[in-house]
mmCIF file of C-alpha atoms and ligand atoms in Angstrom:
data_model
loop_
_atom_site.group_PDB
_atom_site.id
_atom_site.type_symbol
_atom_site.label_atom_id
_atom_site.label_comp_id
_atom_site.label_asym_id
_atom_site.label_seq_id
_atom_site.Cartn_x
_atom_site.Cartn_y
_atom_site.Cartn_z
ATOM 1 C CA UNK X 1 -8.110 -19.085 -3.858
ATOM 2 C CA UNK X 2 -6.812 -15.985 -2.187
ATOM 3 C CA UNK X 3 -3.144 -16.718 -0.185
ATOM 4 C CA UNK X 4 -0.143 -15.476 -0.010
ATOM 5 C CA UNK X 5 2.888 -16.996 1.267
ATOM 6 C CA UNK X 6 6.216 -14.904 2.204
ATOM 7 C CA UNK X 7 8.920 -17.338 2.790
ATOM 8 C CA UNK X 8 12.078 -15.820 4.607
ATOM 9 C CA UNK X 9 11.491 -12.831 2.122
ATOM 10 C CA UNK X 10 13.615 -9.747 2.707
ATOM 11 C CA UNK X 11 13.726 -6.746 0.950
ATOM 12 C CA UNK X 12 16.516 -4.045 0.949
ATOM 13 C CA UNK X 13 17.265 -1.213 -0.653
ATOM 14 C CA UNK X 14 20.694 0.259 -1.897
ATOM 15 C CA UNK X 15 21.573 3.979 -1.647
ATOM 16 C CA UNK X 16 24.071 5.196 -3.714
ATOM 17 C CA UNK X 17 26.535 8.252 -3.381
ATOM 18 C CA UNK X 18 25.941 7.869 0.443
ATOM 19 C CA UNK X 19 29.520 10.012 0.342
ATOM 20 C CA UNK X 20 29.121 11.423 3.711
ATOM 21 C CA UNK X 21 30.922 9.502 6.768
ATOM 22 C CA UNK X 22 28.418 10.846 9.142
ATOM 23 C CA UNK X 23 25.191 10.021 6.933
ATOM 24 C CA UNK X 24 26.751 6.332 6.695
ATOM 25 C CA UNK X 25 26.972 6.104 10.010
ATOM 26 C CA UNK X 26 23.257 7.681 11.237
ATOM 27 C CA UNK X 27 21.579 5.700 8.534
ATOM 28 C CA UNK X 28 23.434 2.104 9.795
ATOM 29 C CA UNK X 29 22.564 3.306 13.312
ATOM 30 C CA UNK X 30 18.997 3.864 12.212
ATOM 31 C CA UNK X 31 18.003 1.140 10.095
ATOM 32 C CA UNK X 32 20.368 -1.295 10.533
ATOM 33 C CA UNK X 33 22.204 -0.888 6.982
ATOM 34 C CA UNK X 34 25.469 -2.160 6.302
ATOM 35 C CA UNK X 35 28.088 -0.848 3.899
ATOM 36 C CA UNK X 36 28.590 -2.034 0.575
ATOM 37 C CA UNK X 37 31.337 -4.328 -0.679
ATOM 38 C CA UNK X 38 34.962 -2.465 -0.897
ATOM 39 C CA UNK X 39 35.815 0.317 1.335
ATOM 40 C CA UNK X 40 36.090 2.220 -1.705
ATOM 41 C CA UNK X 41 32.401 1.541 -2.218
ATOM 42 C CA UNK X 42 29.864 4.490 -1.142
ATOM 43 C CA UNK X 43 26.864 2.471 -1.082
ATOM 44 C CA UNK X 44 24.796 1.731 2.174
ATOM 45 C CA UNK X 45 22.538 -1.572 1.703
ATOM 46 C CA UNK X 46 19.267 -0.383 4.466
ATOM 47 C CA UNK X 47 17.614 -3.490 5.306
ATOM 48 C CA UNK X 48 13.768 -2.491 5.305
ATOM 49 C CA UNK X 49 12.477 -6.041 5.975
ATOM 50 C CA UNK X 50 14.157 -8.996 7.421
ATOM 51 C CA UNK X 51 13.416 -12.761 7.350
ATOM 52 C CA UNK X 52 9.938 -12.384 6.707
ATOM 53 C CA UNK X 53 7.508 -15.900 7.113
ATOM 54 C CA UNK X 54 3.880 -15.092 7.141
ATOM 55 C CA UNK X 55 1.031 -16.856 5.554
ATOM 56 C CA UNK X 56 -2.338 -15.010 5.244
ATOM 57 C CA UNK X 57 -5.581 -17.251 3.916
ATOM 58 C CA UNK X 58 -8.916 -16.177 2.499
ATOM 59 C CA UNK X 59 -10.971 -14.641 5.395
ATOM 60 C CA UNK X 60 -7.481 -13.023 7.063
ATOM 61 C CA UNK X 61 -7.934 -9.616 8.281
ATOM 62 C CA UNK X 62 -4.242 -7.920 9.015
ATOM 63 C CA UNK X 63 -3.668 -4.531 10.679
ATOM 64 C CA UNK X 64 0.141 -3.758 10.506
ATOM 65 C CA UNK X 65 1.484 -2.079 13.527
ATOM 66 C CA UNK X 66 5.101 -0.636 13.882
ATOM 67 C CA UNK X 67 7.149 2.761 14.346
ATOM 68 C CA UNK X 68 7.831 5.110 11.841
ATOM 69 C CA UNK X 69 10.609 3.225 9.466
ATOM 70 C CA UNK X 70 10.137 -0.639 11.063
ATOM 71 C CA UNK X 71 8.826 -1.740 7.430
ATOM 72 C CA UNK X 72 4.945 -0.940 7.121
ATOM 73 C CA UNK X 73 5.311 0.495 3.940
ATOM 74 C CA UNK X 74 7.568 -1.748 2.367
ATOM 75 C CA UNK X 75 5.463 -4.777 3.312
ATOM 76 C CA UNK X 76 2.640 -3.554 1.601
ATOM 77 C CA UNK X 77 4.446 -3.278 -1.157
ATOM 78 C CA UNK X 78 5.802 -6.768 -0.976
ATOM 79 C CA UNK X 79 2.641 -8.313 -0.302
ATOM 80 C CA UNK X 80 1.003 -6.535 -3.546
ATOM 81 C CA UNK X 81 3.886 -7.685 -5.823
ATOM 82 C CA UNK X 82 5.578 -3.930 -6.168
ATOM 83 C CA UNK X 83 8.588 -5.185 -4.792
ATOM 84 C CA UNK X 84 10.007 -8.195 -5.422
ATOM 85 C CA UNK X 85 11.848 -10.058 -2.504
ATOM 86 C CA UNK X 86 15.645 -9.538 -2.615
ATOM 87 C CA UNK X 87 15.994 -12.883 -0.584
ATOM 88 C CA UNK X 88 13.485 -15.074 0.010
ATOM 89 C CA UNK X 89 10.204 -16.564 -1.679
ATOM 90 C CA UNK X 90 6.841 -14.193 -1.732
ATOM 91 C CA UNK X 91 3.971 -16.461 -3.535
ATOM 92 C CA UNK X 92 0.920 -14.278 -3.902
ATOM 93 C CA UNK X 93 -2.018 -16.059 -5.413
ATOM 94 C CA UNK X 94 -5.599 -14.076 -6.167
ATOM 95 C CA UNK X 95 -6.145 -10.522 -7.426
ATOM 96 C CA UNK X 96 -4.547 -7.937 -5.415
ATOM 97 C CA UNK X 97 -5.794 -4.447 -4.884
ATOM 98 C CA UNK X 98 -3.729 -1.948 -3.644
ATOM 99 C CA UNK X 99 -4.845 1.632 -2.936
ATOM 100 C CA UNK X 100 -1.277 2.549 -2.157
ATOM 101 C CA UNK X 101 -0.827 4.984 -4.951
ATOM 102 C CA UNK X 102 -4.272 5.675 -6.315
ATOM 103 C CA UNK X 103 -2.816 7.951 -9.652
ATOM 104 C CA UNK X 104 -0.523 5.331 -10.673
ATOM 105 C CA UNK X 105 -0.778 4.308 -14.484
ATOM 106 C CA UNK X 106 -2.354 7.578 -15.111
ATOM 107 C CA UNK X 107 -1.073 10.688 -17.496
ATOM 108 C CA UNK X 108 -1.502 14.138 -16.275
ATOM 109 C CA UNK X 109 -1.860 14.985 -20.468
ATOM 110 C CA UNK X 110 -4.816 12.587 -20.790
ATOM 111 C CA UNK X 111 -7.939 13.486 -20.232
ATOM 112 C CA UNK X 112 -9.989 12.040 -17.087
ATOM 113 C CA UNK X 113 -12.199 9.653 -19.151
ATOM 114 C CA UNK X 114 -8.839 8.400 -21.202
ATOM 115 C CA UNK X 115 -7.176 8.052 -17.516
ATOM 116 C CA UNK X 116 -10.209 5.654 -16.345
ATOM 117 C CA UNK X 117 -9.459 3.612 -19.205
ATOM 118 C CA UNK X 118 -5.377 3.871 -18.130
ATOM 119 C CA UNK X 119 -5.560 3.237 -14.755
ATOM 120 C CA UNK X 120 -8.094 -0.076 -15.075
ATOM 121 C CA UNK X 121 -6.119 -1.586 -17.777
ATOM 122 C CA UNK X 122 -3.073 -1.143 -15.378
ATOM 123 C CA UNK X 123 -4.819 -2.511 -12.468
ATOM 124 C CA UNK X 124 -5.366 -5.242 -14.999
ATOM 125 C CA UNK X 125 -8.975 -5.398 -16.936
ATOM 126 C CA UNK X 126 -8.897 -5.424 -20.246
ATOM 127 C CA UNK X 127 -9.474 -2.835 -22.632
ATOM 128 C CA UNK X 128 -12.856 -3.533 -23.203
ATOM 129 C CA UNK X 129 -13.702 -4.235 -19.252
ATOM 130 C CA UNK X 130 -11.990 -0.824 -18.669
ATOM 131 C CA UNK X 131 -14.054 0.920 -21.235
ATOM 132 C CA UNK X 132 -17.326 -0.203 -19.657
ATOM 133 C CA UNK X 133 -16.336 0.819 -16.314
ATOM 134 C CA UNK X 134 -16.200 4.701 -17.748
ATOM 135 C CA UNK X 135 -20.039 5.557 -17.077
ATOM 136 C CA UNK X 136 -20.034 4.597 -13.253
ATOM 137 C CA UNK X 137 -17.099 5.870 -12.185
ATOM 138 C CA UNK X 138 -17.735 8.964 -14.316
ATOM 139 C CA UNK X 139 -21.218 9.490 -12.194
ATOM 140 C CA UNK X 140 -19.091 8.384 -8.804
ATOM 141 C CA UNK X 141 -16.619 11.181 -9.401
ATOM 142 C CA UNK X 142 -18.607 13.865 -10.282
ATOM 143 C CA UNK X 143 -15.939 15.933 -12.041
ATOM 144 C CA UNK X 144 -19.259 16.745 -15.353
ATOM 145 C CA UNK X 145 -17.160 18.671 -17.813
ATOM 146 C CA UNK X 146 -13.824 18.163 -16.500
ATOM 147 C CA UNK X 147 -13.580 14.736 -17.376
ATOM 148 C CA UNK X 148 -13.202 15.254 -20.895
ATOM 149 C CA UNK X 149 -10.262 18.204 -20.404
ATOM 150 C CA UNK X 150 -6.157 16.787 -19.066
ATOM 151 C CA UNK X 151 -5.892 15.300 -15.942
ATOM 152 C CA UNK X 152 -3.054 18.635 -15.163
ATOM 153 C CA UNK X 153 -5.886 20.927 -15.141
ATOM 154 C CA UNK X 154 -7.575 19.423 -12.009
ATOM 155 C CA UNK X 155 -7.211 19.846 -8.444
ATOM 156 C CA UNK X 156 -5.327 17.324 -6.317
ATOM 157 C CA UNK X 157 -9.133 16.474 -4.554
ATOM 158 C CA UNK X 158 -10.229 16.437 -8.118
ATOM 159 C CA UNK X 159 -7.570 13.788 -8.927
ATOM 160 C CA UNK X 160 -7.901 11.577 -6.075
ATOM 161 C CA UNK X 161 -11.337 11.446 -6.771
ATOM 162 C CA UNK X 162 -11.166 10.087 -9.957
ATOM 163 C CA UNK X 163 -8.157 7.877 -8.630
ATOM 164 C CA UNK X 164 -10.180 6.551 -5.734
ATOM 165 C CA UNK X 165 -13.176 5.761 -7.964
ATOM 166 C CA UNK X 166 -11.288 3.539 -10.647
ATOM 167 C CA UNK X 167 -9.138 1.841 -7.856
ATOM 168 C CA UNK X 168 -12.279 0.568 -6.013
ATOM 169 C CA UNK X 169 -14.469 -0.351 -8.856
ATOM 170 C CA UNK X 170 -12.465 -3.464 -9.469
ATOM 171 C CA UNK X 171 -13.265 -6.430 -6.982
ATOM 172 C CA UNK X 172 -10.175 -7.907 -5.481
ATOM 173 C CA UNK X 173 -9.724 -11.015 -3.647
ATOM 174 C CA UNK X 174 -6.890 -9.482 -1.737
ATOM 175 C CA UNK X 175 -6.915 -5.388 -0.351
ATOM 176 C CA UNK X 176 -4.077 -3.324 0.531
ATOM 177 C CA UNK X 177 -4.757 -0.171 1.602
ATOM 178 C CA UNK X 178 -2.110 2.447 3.225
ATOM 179 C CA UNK X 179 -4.403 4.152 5.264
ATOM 180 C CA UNK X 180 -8.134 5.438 5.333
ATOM 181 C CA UNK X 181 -7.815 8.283 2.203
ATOM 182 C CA UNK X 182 -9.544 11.286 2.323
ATOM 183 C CA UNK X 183 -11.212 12.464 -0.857
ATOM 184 C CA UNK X 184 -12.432 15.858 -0.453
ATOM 185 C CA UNK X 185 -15.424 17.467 0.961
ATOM 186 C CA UNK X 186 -17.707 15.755 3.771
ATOM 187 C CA UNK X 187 -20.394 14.786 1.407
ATOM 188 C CA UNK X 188 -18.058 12.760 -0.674
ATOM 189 C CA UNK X 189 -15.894 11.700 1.777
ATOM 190 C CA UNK X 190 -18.868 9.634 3.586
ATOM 191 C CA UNK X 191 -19.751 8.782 -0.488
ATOM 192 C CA UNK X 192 -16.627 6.939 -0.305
ATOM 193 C CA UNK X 193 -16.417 5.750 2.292
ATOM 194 C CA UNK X 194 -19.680 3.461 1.675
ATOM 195 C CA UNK X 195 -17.495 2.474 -1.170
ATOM 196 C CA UNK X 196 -14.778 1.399 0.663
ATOM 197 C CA UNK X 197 -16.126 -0.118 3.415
ATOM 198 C CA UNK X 198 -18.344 -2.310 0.756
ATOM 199 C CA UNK X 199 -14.945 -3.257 -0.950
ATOM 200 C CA UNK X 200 -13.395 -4.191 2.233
ATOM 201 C CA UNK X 201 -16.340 -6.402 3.659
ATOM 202 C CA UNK X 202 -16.110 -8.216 0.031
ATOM 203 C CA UNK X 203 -12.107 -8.580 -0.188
ATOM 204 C CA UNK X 204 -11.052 -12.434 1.109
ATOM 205 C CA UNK X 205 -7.810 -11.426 2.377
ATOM 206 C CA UNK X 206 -7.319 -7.005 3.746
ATOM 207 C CA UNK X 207 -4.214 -5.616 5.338
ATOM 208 C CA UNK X 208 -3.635 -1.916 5.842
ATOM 209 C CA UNK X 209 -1.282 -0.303 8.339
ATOM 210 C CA UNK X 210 -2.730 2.967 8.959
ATOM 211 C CA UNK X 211 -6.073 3.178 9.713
ATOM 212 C CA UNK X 212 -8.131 4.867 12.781
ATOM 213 C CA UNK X 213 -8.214 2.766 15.253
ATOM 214 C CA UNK X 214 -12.128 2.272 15.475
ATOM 215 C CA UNK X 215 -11.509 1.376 11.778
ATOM 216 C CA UNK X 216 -8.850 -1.315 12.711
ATOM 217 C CA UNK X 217 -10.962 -2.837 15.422
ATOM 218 C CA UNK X 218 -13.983 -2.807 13.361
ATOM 219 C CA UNK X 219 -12.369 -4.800 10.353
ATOM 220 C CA UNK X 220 -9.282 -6.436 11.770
ATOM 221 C CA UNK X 221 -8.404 -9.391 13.927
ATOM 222 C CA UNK X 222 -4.986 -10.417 13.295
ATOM 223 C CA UNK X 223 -1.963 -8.121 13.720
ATOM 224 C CA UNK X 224 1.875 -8.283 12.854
ATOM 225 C CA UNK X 225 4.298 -5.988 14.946
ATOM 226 C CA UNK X 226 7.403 -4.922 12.939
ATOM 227 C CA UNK X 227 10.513 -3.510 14.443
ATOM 228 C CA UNK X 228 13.909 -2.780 12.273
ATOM 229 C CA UNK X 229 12.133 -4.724 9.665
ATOM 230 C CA UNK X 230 11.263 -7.989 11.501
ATOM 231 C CA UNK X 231 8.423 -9.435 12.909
ATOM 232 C CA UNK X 232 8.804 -9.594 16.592
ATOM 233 C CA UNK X 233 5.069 -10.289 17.236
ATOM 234 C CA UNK X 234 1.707 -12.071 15.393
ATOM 235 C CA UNK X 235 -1.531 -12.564 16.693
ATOM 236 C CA UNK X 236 -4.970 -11.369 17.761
ATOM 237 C CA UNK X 237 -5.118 -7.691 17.362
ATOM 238 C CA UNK X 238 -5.881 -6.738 21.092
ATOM 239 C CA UNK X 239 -2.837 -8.256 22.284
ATOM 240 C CA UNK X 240 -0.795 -6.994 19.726
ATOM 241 C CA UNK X 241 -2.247 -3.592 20.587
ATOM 242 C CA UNK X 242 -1.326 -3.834 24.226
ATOM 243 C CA UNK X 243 2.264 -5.088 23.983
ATOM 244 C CA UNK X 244 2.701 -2.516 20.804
ATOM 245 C CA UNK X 245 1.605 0.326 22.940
ATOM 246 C CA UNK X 246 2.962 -0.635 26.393
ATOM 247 C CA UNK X 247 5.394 1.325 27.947
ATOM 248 C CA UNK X 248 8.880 0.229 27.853
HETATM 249 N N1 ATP D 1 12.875 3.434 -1.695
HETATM 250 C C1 ATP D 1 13.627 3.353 -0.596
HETATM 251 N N2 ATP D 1 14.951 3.568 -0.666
HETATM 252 C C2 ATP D 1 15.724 3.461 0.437
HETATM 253 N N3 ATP D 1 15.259 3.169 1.653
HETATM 254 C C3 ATP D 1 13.949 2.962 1.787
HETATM 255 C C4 ATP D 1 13.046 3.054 0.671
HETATM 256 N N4 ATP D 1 11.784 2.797 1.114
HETATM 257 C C5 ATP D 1 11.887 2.561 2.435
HETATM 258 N N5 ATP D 1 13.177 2.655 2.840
HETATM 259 C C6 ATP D 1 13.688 2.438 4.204
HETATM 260 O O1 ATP D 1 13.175 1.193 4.652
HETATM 261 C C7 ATP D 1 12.788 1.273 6.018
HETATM 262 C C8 ATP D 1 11.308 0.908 6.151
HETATM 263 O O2 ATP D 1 10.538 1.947 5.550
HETATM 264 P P1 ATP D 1 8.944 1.900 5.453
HETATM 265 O O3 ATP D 1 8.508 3.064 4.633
HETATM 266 O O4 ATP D 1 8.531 0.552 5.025
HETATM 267 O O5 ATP D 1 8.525 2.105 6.977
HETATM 268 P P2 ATP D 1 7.083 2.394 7.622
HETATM 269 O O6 ATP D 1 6.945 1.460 8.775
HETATM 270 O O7 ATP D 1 6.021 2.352 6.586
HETATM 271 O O8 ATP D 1 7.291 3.866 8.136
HETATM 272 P P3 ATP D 1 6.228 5.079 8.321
HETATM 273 O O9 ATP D 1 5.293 4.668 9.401
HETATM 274 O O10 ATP D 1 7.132 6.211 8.736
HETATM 275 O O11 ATP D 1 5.597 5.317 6.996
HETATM 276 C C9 ATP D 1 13.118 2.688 6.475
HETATM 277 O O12 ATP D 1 14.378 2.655 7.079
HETATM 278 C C10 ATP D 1 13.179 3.481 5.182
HETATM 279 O O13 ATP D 1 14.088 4.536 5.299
#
């Protein structure tokens, strides 16, 4: 069963050699850090997410709405297990997705068809399941002979490409996605979009803070509203929408 509980979860982050008094200051002003333990120390703790309780079920489809810095980001990352909570519980259960960083578990000295096999078997498969997988995603990608010359020698369309493919060939009961990607020219672009549209229709649980907005109506229903890290609003995604956007 797809769930995932975050229980009073925070995450922070320390930054170290934060020397200057004026950069201490801005960044506390900012984010609402707080200095580090002795005056002596130059550390300033930023506190991306705050007292976190949500609980999305199988079927939940989450749009995350916010400002630049209120914790987007960060919650995505919680939610797919890259961060761990510094305070807190976070109890993820079912396979999460996460098309945050699409070259991740790849090396730029491997060739593409070695990098298929990399990149599944750290999403997870197994060697064998990620060796199968090599023939579709090689005909999704269309890269012909590149795919057997190092991942350095490609393009950065060329790379997403093959990143994109292997991300979405595995079925996940939970989707995280940073926003819609854009993989090159218009004939593949709409090529993968059909892909990811498919995966997100199948996923039991999809959050994604950046999307367009025809996008976000189309697939979500639910909405959380971060500010400074905390959630000052949850519910149906038109009224989060309104109140998000209204004037002050
Ligand atoms: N690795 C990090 N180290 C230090 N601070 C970080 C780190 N990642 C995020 N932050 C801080 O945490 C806060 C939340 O950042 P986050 O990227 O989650 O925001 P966001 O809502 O996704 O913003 P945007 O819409 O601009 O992408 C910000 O103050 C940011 O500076």
């Amino acid at each position: 069963m797809a769930e995932i509980i975050l229980d009073h979860a925070c995450v922070e982050f320390s930054i170290y050699n934060a020397r200057s008094r004026s950069l201490r200051n801005d960044l506390m002003k900012r984010v609402g850090g707080h200095l580090g333990g002795s005056p002596k120390d130059d550390r300033v703790v930023v506190h991306a997410l705050r007292d976190i309780n949500l609980h999305l079920q199988a079927g939940t489809r989450l749009a995350l709405v916010g400002h630049n810095g209120a914790g987007k980001s960060t919650m995505l990352r919680l939610l797919s297990g890259v961060y761990e909570p510094s305070a807190g519980r976070a109890v993820i259960t079912g396979k999460v997705s996460s098309l945050l960083d699409l070259s991740m578990g790849m090396d730029v000295e491997q060739t593409g068809r070695d990098n298929i096999i990399l990149r599944a078997v750290f999403l997870g498969m197994t060697f064998t399941q990620a060796k199968a997988l090599v023939p579709e995603i090689a005909e999704f990608s269309e890269l012909g002979p590149y795919l057997d010359l190092p991942m350095r020698t490609y393009s950065s369309g060329m790379a997403m490409r093959l990143g994109f493919g292997v991300s979405t060939a595995i079925q996940p009961d939970i989707l995280l996605m940073d926003e819609m990607i854009s993989v090159g020219d218009v004939r593949f672009a709409a090529k993968a979009k059909a892909r990811l549209q498919k995966l997100m229709e199948q996923a039991r649980i999809w959050s994604s803070p950046r999307t367009i907005s025809e996008t976000l109506r189309e697939y979500c229903d639910r909405a959380v509203w971060l500010q400074e890290g905390r959630i000052v609003a949850d519910g149906p995604l038109e009224d989060i929408l309104a109140r998000a956007h209204a004037p002050d």
